[in-house]
Structure formats: C-alpha cells, structure tokens
Short mmCIF file of C-alpha atoms and ligand atoms in Angstrom, two decimals:
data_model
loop_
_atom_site.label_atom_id
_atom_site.label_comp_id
_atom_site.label_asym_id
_atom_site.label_seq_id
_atom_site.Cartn_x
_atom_site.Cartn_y
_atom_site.Cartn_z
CA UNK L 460 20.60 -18.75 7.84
CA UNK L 461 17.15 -20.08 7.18
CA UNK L 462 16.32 -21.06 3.66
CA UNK L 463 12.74 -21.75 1.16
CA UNK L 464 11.61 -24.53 -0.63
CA UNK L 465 9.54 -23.93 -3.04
CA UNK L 466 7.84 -26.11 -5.63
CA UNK L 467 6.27 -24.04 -8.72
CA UNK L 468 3.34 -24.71 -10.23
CA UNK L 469 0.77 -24.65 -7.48
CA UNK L 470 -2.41 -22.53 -8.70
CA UNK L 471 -2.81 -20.25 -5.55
CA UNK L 472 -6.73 -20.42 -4.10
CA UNK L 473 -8.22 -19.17 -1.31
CA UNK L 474 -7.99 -16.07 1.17
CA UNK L 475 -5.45 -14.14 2.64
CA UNK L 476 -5.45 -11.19 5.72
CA UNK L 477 -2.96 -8.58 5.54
CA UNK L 478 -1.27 -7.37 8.48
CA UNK L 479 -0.09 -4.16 9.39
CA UNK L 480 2.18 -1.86 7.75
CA UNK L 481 5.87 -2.23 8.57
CA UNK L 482 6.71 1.42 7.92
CA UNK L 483 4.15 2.79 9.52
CA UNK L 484 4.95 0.15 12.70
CA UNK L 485 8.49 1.06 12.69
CA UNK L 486 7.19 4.72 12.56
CA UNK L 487 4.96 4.73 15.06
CA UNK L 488 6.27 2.45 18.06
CA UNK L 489 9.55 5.35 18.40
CA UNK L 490 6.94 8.00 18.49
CA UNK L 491 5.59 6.78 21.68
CA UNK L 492 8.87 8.26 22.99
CA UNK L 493 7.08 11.38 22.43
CA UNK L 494 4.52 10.83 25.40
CA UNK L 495 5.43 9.49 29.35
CA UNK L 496 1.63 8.16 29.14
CA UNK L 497 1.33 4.26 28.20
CA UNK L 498 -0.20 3.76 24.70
CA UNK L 499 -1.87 0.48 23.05
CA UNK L 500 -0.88 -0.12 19.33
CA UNK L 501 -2.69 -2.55 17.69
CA UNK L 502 -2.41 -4.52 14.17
CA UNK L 503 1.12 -4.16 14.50
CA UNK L 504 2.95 -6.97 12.18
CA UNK L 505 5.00 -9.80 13.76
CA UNK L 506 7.87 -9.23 11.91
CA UNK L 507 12.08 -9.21 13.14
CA UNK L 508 11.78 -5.85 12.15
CA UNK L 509 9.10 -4.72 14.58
CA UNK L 510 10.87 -7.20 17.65
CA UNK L 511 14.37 -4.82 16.70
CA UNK L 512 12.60 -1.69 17.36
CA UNK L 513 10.65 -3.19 20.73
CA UNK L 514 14.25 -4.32 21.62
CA UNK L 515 15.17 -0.75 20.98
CA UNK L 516 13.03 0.45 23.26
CA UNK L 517 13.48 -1.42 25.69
CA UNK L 518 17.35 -0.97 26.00
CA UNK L 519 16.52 2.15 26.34
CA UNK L 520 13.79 2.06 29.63
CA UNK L 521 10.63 1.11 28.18
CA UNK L 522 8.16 -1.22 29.36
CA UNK L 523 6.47 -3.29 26.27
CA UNK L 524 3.57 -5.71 27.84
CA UNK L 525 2.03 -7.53 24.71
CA UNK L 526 -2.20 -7.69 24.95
CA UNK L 527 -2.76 -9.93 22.22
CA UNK L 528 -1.47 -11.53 18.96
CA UNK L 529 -1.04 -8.03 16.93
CA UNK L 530 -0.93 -5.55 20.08
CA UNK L 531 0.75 -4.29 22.95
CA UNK L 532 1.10 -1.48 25.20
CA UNK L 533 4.14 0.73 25.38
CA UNK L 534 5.20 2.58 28.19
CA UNK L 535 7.98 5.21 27.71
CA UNK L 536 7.78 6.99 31.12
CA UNK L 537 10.80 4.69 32.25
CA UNK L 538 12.61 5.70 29.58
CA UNK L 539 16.09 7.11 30.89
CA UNK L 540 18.24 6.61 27.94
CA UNK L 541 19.08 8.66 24.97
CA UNK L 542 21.29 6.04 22.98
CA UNK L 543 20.25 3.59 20.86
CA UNK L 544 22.96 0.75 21.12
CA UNK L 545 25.28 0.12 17.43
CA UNK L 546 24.29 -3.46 17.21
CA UNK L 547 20.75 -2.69 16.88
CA UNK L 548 21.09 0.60 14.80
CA UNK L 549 23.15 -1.28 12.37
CA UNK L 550 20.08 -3.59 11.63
CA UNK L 551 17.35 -1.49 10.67
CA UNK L 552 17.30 1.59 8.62
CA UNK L 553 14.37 2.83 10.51
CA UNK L 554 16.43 3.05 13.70
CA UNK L 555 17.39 6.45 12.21
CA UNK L 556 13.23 7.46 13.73
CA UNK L 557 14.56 7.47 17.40
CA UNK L 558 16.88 10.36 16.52
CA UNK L 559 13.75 12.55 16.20
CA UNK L 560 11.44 11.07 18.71
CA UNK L 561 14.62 11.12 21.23
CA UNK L 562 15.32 14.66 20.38
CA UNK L 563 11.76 16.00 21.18
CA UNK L 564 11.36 14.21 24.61
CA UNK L 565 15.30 14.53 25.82
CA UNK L 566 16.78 17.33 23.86
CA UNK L 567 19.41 14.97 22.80
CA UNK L 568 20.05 11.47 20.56
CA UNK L 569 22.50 9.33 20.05
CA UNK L 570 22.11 7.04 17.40
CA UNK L 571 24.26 5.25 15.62
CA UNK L 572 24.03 5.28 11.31
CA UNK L 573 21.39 3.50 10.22
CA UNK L 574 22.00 -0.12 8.55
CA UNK L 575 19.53 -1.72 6.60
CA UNK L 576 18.75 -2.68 2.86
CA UNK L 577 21.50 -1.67 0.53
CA UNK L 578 20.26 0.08 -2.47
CA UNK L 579 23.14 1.94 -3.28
CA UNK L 580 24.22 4.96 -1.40
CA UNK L 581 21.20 6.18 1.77
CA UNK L 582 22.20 9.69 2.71
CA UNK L 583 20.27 11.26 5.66
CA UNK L 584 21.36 14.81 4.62
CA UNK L 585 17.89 15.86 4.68
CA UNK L 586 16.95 14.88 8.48
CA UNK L 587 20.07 16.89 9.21
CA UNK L 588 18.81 19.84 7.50
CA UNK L 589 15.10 19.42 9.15
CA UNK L 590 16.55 18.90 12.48
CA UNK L 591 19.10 21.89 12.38
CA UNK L 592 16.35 24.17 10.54
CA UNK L 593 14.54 23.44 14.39
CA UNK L 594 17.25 24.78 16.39
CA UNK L 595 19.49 20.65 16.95
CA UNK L 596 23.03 20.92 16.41
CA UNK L 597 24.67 17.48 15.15
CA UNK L 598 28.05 15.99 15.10
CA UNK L 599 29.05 12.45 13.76
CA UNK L 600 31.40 11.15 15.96
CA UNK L 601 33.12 7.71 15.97
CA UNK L 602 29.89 6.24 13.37
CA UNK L 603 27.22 7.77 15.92
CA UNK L 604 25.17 10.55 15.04
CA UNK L 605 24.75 13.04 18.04
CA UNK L 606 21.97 15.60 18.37
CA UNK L 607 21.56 18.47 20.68
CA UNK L 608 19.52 21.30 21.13
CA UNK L 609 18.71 24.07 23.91
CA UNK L 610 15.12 24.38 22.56
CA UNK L 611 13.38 22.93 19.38
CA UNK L 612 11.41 25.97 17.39
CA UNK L 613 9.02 25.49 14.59
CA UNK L 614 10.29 26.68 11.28
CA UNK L 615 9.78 26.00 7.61
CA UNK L 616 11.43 23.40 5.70
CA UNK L 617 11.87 22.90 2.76
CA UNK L 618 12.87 19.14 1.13
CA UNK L 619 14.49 19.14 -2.62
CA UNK L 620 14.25 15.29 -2.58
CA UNK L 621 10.90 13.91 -1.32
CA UNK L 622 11.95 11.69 1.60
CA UNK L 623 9.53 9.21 3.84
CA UNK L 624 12.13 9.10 6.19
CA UNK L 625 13.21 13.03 6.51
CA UNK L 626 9.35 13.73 6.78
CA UNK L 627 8.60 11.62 9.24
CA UNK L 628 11.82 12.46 11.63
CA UNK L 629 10.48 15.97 11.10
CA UNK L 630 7.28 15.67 11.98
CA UNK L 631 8.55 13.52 15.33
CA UNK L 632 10.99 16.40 16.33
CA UNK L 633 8.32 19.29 15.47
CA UNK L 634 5.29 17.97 17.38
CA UNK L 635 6.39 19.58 20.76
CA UNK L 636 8.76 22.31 19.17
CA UNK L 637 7.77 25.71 19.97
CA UNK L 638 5.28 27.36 17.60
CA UNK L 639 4.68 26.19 14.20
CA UNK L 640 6.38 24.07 11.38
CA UNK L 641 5.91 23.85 7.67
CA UNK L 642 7.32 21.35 5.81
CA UNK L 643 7.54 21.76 2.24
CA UNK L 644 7.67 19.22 -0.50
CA UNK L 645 6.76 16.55 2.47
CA UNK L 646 6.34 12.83 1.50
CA UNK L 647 2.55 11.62 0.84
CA UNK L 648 2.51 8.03 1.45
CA UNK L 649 -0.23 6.11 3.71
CA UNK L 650 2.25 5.64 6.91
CA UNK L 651 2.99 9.56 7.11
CA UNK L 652 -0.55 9.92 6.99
CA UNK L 653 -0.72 6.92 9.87
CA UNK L 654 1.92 8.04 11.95
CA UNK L 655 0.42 11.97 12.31
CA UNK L 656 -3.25 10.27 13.02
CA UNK L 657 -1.35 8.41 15.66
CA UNK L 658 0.43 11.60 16.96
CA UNK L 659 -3.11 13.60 16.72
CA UNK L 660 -4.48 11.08 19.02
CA UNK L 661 -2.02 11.28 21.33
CA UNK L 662 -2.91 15.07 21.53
CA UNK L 663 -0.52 16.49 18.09
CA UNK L 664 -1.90 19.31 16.36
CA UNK L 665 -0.84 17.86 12.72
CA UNK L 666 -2.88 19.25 9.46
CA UNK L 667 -1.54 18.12 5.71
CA UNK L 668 -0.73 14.89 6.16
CA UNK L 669 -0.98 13.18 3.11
CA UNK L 670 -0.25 16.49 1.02
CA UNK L 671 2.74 17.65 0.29
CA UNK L 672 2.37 20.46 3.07
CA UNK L 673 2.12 19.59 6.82
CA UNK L 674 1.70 21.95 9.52
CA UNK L 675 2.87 20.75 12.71
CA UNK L 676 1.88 23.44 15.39
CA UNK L 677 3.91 22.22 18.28
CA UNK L 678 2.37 21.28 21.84
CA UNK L 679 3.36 21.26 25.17
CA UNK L 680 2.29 17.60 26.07
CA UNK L 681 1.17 14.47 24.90
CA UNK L 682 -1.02 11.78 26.18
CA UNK L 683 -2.05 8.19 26.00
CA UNK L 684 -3.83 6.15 23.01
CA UNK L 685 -5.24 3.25 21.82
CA UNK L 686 -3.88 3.24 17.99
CA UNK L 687 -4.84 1.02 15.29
CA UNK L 688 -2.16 0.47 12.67
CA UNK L 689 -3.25 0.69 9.04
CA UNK L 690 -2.90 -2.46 6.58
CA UNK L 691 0.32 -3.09 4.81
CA UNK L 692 0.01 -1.97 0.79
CA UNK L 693 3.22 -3.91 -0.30
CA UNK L 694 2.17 -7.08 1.61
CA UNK L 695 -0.67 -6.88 -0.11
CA UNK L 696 0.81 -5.84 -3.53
CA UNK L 697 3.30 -8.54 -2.99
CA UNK L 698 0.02 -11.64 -2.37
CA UNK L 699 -1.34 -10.07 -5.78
CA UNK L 700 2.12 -10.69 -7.89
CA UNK L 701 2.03 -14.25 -6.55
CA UNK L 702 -1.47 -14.40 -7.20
CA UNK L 703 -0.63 -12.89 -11.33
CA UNK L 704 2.27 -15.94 -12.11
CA UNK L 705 0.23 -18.79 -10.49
CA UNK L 706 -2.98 -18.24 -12.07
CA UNK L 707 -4.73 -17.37 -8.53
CA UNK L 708 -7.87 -16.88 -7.43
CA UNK L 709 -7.75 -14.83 -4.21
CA UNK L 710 -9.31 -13.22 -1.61
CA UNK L 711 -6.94 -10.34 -0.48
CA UNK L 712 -8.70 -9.12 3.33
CA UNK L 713 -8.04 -6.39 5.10
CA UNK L 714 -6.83 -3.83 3.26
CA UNK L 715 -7.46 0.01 2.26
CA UNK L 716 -7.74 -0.30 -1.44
CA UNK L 717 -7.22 3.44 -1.56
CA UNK L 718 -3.75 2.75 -0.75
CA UNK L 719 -3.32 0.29 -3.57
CA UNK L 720 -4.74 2.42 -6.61
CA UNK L 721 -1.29 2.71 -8.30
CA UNK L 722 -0.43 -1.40 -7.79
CA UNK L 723 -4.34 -2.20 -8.68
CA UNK L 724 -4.15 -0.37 -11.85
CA UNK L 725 -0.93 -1.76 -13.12
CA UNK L 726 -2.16 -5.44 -12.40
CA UNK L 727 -4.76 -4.66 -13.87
CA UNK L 728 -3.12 -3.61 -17.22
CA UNK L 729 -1.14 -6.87 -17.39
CA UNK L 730 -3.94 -9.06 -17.41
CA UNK L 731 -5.82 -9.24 -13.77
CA UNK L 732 -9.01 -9.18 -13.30
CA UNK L 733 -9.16 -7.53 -9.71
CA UNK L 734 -12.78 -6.94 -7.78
CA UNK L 735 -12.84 -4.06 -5.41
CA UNK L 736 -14.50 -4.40 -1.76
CA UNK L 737 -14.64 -1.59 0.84
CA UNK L 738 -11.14 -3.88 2.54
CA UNK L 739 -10.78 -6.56 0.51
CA UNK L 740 -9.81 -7.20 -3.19
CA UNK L 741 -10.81 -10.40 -5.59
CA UNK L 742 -7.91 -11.24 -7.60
CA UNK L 743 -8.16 -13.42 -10.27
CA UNK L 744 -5.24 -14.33 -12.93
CA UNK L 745 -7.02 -16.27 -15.87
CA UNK L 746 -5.29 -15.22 -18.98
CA UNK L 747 -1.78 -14.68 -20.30
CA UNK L 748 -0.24 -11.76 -18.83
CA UNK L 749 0.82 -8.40 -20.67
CA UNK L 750 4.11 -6.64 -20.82
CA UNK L 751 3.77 -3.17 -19.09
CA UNK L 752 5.83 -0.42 -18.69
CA UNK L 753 6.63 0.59 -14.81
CA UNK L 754 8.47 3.10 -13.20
CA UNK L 755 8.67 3.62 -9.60
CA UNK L 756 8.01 6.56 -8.05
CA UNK L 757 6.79 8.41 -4.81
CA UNK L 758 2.93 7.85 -3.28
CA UNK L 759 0.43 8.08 -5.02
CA UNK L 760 2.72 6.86 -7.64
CA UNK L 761 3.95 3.12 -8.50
CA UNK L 762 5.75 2.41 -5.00
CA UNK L 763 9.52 1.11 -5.52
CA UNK L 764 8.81 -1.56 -2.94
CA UNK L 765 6.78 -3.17 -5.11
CA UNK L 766 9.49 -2.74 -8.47
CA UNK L 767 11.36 -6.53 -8.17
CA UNK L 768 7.98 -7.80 -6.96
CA UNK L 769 6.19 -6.31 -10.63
CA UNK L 770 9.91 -6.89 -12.66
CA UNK L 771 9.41 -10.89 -11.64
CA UNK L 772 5.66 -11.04 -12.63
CA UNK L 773 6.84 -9.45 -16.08
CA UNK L 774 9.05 -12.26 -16.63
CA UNK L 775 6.03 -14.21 -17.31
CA UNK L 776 4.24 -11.39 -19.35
CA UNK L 777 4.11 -11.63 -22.75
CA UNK L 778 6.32 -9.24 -25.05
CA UNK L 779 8.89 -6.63 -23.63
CA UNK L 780 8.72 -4.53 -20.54
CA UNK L 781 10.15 -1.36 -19.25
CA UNK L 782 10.89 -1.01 -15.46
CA UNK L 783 12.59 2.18 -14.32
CA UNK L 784 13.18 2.65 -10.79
CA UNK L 785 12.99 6.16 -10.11
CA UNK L 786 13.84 6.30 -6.18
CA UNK L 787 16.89 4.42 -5.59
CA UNK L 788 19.89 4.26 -7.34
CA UNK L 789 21.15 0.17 -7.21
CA UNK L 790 17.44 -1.36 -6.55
CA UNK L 791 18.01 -3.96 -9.46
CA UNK L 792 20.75 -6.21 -7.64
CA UNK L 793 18.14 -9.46 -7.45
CA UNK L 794 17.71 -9.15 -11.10
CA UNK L 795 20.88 -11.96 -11.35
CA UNK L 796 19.15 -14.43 -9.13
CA UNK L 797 15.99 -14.03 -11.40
CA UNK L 798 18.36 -14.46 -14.61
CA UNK L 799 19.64 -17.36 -12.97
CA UNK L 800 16.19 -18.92 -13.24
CA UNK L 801 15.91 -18.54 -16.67
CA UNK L 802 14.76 -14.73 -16.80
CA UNK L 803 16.04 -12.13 -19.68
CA UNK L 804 16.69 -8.75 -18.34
CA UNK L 805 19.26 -6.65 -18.67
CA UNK L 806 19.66 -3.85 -16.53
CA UNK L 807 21.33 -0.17 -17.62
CA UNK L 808 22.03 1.70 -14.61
CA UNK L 809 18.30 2.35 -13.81
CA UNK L 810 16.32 0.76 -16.39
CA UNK L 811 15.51 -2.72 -16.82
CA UNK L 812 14.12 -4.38 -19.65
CA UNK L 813 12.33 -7.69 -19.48
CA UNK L 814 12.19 -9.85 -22.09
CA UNK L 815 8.74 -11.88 -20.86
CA UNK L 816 7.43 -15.64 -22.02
CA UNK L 817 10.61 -17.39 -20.95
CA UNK L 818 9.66 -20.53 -18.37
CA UNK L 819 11.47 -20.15 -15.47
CA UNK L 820 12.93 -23.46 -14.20
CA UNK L 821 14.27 -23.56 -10.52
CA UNK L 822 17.45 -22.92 -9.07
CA UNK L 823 19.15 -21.98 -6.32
CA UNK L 824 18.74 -18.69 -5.16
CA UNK L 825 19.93 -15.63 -2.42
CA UNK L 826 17.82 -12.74 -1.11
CA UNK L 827 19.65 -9.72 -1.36
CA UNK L 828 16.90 -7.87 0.28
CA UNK L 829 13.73 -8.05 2.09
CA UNK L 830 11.70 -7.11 -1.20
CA UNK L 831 14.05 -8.78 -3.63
CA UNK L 832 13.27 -11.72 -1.25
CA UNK L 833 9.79 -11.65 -2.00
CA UNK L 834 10.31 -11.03 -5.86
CA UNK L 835 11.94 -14.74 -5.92
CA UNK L 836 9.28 -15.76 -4.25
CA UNK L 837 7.16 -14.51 -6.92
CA UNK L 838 9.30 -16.25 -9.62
CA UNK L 839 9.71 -19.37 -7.81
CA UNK L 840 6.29 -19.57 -7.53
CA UNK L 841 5.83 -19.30 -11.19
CA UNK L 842 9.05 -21.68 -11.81
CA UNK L 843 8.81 -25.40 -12.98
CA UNK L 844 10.67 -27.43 -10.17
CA UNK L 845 12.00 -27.04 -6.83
CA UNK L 846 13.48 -23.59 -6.10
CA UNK L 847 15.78 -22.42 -3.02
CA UNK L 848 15.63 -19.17 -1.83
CA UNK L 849 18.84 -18.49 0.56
CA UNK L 850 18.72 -15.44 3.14
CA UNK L 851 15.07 -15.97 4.43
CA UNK L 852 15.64 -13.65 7.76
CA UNK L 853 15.53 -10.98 4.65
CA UNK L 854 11.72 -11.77 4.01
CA UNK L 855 10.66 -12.32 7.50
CA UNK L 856 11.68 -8.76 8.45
CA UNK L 857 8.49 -7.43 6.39
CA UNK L 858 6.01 -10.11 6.00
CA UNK L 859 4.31 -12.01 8.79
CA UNK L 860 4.07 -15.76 8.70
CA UNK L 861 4.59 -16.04 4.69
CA UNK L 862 5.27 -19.70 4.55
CA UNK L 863 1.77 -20.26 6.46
CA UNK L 864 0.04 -17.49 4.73
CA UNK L 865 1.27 -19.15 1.08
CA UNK L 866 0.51 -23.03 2.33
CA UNK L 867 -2.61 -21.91 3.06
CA UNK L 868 -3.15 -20.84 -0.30
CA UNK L 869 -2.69 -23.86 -1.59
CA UNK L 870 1.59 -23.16 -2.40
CA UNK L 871 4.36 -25.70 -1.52
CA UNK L 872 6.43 -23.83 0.52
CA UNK L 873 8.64 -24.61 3.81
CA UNK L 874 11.55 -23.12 5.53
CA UNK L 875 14.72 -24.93 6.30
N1 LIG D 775 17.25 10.89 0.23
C1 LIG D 775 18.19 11.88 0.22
N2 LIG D 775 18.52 12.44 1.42
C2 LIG D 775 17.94 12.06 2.60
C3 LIG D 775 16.97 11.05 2.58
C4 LIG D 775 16.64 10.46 1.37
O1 LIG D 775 18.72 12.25 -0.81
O2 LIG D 775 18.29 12.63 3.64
C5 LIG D 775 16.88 10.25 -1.06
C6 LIG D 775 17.22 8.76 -1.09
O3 LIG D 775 18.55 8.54 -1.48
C7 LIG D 775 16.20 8.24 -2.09
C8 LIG D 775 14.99 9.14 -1.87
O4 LIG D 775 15.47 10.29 -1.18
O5 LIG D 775 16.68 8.41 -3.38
C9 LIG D 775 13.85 8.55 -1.08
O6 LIG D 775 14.31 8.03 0.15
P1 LIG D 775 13.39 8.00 1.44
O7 LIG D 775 14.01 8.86 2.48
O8 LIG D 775 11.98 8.30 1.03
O9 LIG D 775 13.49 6.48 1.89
P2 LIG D 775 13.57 5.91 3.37
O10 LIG D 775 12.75 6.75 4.28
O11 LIG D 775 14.97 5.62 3.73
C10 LIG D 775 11.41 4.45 3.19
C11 LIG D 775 11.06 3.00 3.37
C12 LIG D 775 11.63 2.17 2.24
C13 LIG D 775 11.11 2.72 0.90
C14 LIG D 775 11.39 4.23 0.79
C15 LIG D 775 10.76 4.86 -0.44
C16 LIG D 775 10.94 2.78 5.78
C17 LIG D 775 11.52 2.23 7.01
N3 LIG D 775 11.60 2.54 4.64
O12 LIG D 775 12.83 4.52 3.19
O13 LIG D 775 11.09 0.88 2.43
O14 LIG D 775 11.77 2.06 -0.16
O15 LIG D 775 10.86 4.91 1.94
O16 LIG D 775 9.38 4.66 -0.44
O17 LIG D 775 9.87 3.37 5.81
C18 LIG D 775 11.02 -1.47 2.32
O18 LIG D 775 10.02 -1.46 3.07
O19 LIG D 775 11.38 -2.50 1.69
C19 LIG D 775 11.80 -0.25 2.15
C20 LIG D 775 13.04 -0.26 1.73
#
C-alpha cells in the first residue's frame, strides 16, 4: 500500500497537461466490443483504472497492441467470451459498461456487481430498467448479474434519477437494437457526449447527446476508428484547487474550458483570478480566498467529483461555507482525515459546513477514495509540515503521474 509525502507550503509555478478523461476512457474502451473491426483510441489516461478495463478485455479475447504513450489499438474480433471475471468486476464500478456493450454484440453478459468507490448505497436499478425496456431479461445469480435477450428493440426510456452510468449502458445496448430509442431525462455530461462521438464514428446513428434526449436509431454494423479521447475536467478542476491553497500561478494545457464553466466560475468566486485560452486556462491565486456556497449537482452543474476537492480549498477560505452534495448519499467520509489536520466541518447527513481560516498543520492521513484522495492532497498542500497520505493506489486510479505532474510544479511530493 503505497503512501505520499508531502511537505506544505510550496507556492505551485509552472505548467501542467491534462490527460484524458477517465470516464469517458472507461466508457469508451468496452464500447469497442460493439465493432469486430480494430479501433485506435488515443489520449487515453495511464491510470490502474484504464489497465483494469484493458485487462478486462483481454480475459475476455481481445487483442490490445499499445501505439504510443496515450494510445492503442483494440481489437475485439477475437473476442469469444461473455463474462467478465469477479476479481476484476469487484474493482471498478465501471465494469458494470461491459454488461451493455456485451449484450449488443453477444446477446448475453455476465458480469459480476460492480465494486468501486463507496459512497453509500450504488443501485443499478435503472440499467435494469433500460436494458429490460429493450427486450434483455436479467437474473442475479450467486453476485453475477446475467443478461439475455432473443433480440434487442429500440424503445423509449424514461430515467427518474439522472444517471451517467444508466445512460451510457443504454446507449451501448441501443446502438445496434432494432429501430429506434429515446431516452428520456438522459445524463448531459462531456463523456456521454464523448462516448456517442466515438460510437458515431464507428458508424452509430446517435443525435442528443449532451441534451437530455438522445435518439439512438439502431444499426446493423459497426466499423473501425481512430478516436481521440477528450481532456479530463476533474483532473483539471483538481490542478486548479491545488493551484487556489498554494498561491499558484499555473498554466492548466489541454483542456476544453467549455467543460469546466461550472468549476471556473466557482474558483472564480473564491478569489481566483483564472485567464481563459481556446485549451488552456491561467490560474492565478494571489489573494485570500472567499467562503462560497457549493452544491453538487449533475453536468452542466457543480460536478460532485470535484465536492472534497472544493470542501478542502474552503478550509482555507475565509468565513463560513456551505457544501451540499446533491448526488450521493455518504460522499463526505474524508471530511475526518481533513478534521484531523486541523479543519472545522461538521457534516449533517448531506451538508457540510466549513468553518475556513484555520492553518492546517500535517498529519497522518488515509484515502478513502480516489477523489477524497486528491482532496488531501489539496489540504496537504496547503498544510504547514510534512503530511502522509495512506491508500495512494486510490489516487492513481484517476490521475496520471500526479507526483511528477506536482514536482514539476514546483510541490514536494514523493511516493513511498
Ligand atoms: N442511481 C440510481 N439508480 C441507478 C443508477 C444511479 O438511483 O441505477 C443514482 C445514484 O445512486 C446516484 C445518482 O443516480 O445518486 C447518480 O449516479 P450515476 O449513475 O450518475 O453515477 P455512476 O454512473 O455510477 C459516474 C462516475 C462517478 C460520478 C458519477 C456522477 C464513472 C465511471 N463514474 O458514476 O465518478 O461521481 O457518475 O457524476 O463514470 C469518479 O470519477 O470519482 C466517480 C466516482
């Protein structure tokens, strides 16, 4: 179990690339499933969580030849197995995206629950739904969920909770269903979007994406691609909270600032002064920060994955803050590890409030998650003394090379 040192204090200078998104990644590399012609996907993050769904694959058949650095090429036409293995289901929530893609090339899945971060309870009653609504029948059998169907058909569907995950399983199992699908109430945020320009390229016929109606006419076959992953919003939300407590000057390249309105404007409002490029933002943290109020929410709204990220930069904001997460229901379980660095919050079911201007002194410290990982990074950063962050394999599932990224910024970081 690898672990951080970090000394606070460091003013953080300099540049920093993004990669690409992990959601849309572990979106995108099932769908290939969906095609027997080899595709090339490109910017894709190195991250454990991205090597877990290659491994996925290739239990399964697949041939994965890497091209360069940030790409490879995926072939799926070996492909002769419809079971993902426990071990690796358990791991990774989005393991739950090669029920879908496995149900529109085999007619079957078998895939075990998903694992992944706990933020209280995950249901996946809404992928049922979509997938029975297009003609799958499931059972749960012995922790495994098994799909089936005779024939996929195109219907409408209609989500009362706006899930990422339920849209994009949807749109997976409806791109070579018979006739047409409508899904209702469909999640909005950049890697939907991604993963149905993906699937168009590949030969989809996809329209909506990025609305909260997508029509998913379903065709007969799919072909080969060269796909470019977009950039990754929370890595680069994530750079500008460690920019806000250290007093930063930075460079933030390659990123869609479109996809970072909601993040930009809150930084913004505590104090950054933030320069916009066409794929880069200036960041610069000069001045005492501001309480804000925040409250998570679904795209374009303040993304959740950003919440401990924003609640640790708070702790340094002057006056009293508001965070409400409004997606899941136990998302403030890192809040102890911040209060054992000197933070004041206290936390009412799904409301925090942060008490800001307290000096956070170091201590030692456990991810409970990947993001809650990079929230103590944010604090430690801030900290006076030497901080240790336990549970790093939590942080390097969604954020490439941080410890080099960060010393190159002029941070004293190192893994141990
Ligand atoms: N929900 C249901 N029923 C379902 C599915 C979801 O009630 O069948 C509820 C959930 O309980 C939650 C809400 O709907 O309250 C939203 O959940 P969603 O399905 O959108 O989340 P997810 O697809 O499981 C993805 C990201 C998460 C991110 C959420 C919200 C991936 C692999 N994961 O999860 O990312 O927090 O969307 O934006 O894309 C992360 O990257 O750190 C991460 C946790």
């Amino acid at each position: 179990m690898g672990r951080f040192i970090v000394d606070g204090g460091a003013h953080l200078k300099g540049e920093v690339k993004i990669n690409g998104a992990k959601n849309a990644a572990l979106a995108i590399i099932p769908a290939t499933l969906l095609s027997k012609k080899p595709c090339v996907i490109s910017n894709l993050p190195n991250i454990s969580d991205v090597d877990l769904s290659f491994q996925i694959l290739k239990t399964m058949g697949a041939k994965i030849e890497k091209q360069d650095e940030h790409s490879v090429m995926i072939d799926t036409s070996t492909v002769h197995k419809t079971e993902v293995p426990f071990e690796l289901a358990m791991k990774m929530r989005a393991s739950y995206y090669y029920l879908g893609a496995l149900l529109a090339r085999f007619k079957e899945a078998n895939v075990a629950m998903p694992g992944g971060c706990n933020f209280g309870v995950r249901p996946i009653n809404l992928h049922l739904k979509g997938f029975e609504s297009l003609g799958a029948n499931y059972e749960i059998d012995g922790g495994i969920i098994r799909l089936r169907t005779t024939n996929l058909t195109g219907a409408k569907i209609y989500f009362d909770v706006v899930s990422v995950g339920a849209t994009i399983n949807i749109l997976l199992a409806a791109t070579t269903a018979d006739g047409v699908t409508i899904i209702e109430n469909a999640a909005k945020e950049p890697h939907i979007v991604d993963l149905a320009n993906f699937l168009n390229s590949i030969g989809a016929n996809i329209i909506g994406a990025g609305t909260n109606i997508i029509k998913i006419k379903g065709v007969k076959e799919l072909n080969s691609s060269d796909y470019t992953i977009i950039p990754d919003q929370i890595e680069a939300g994530s750079y500008m909270a460690m920019a806000a407590v250290t007093r930063g000057d930075v460079l933030i390249k390659d990123v869609t600032p479109k996809h970072l309105e909601s993040i930009v404007n809150k930084m913004e409002s505590i104090g950054l002064k933030i320069k916009k490029y066409d794929s880069s933002l200036h960041i610069l943290s000069d001045g005492d920060l501001e309480k804000a109020d925040v409250t998570s929410q679904a795209y374009p709204g303040f993304p959740t994955d950003m919440q401990p990220q924003i609640t640790a930069v708070l702790t340094f904001a002057k006056g009293t803050s508001i965070v409400t997460e409004g997606i899941w229901d136990n998302r403030f379980q890192y809040v102890g590890e911040l209060c054992r660095m000197g933070a004041a919050i206290t936390v009412d079911g799904k409301v925090a409030v942060v008490e800001g201007g307290k000096i956070l002194k170091a201590a030692p410290v456990e991810a409970c998650d990947l993001r809650a990982g990079a929230a103590l990074i944010v604090a430690a950063l801030g900290a006076k003394g030497q901080t240790e962050i336990k549970n790093t394999r939590y942080i390097e599932r969604g954020y490439e090379d941080i410890v080099g990224k960060l010393t190159a910024l002029g941070a004293s970081i190192k893994k141990v």
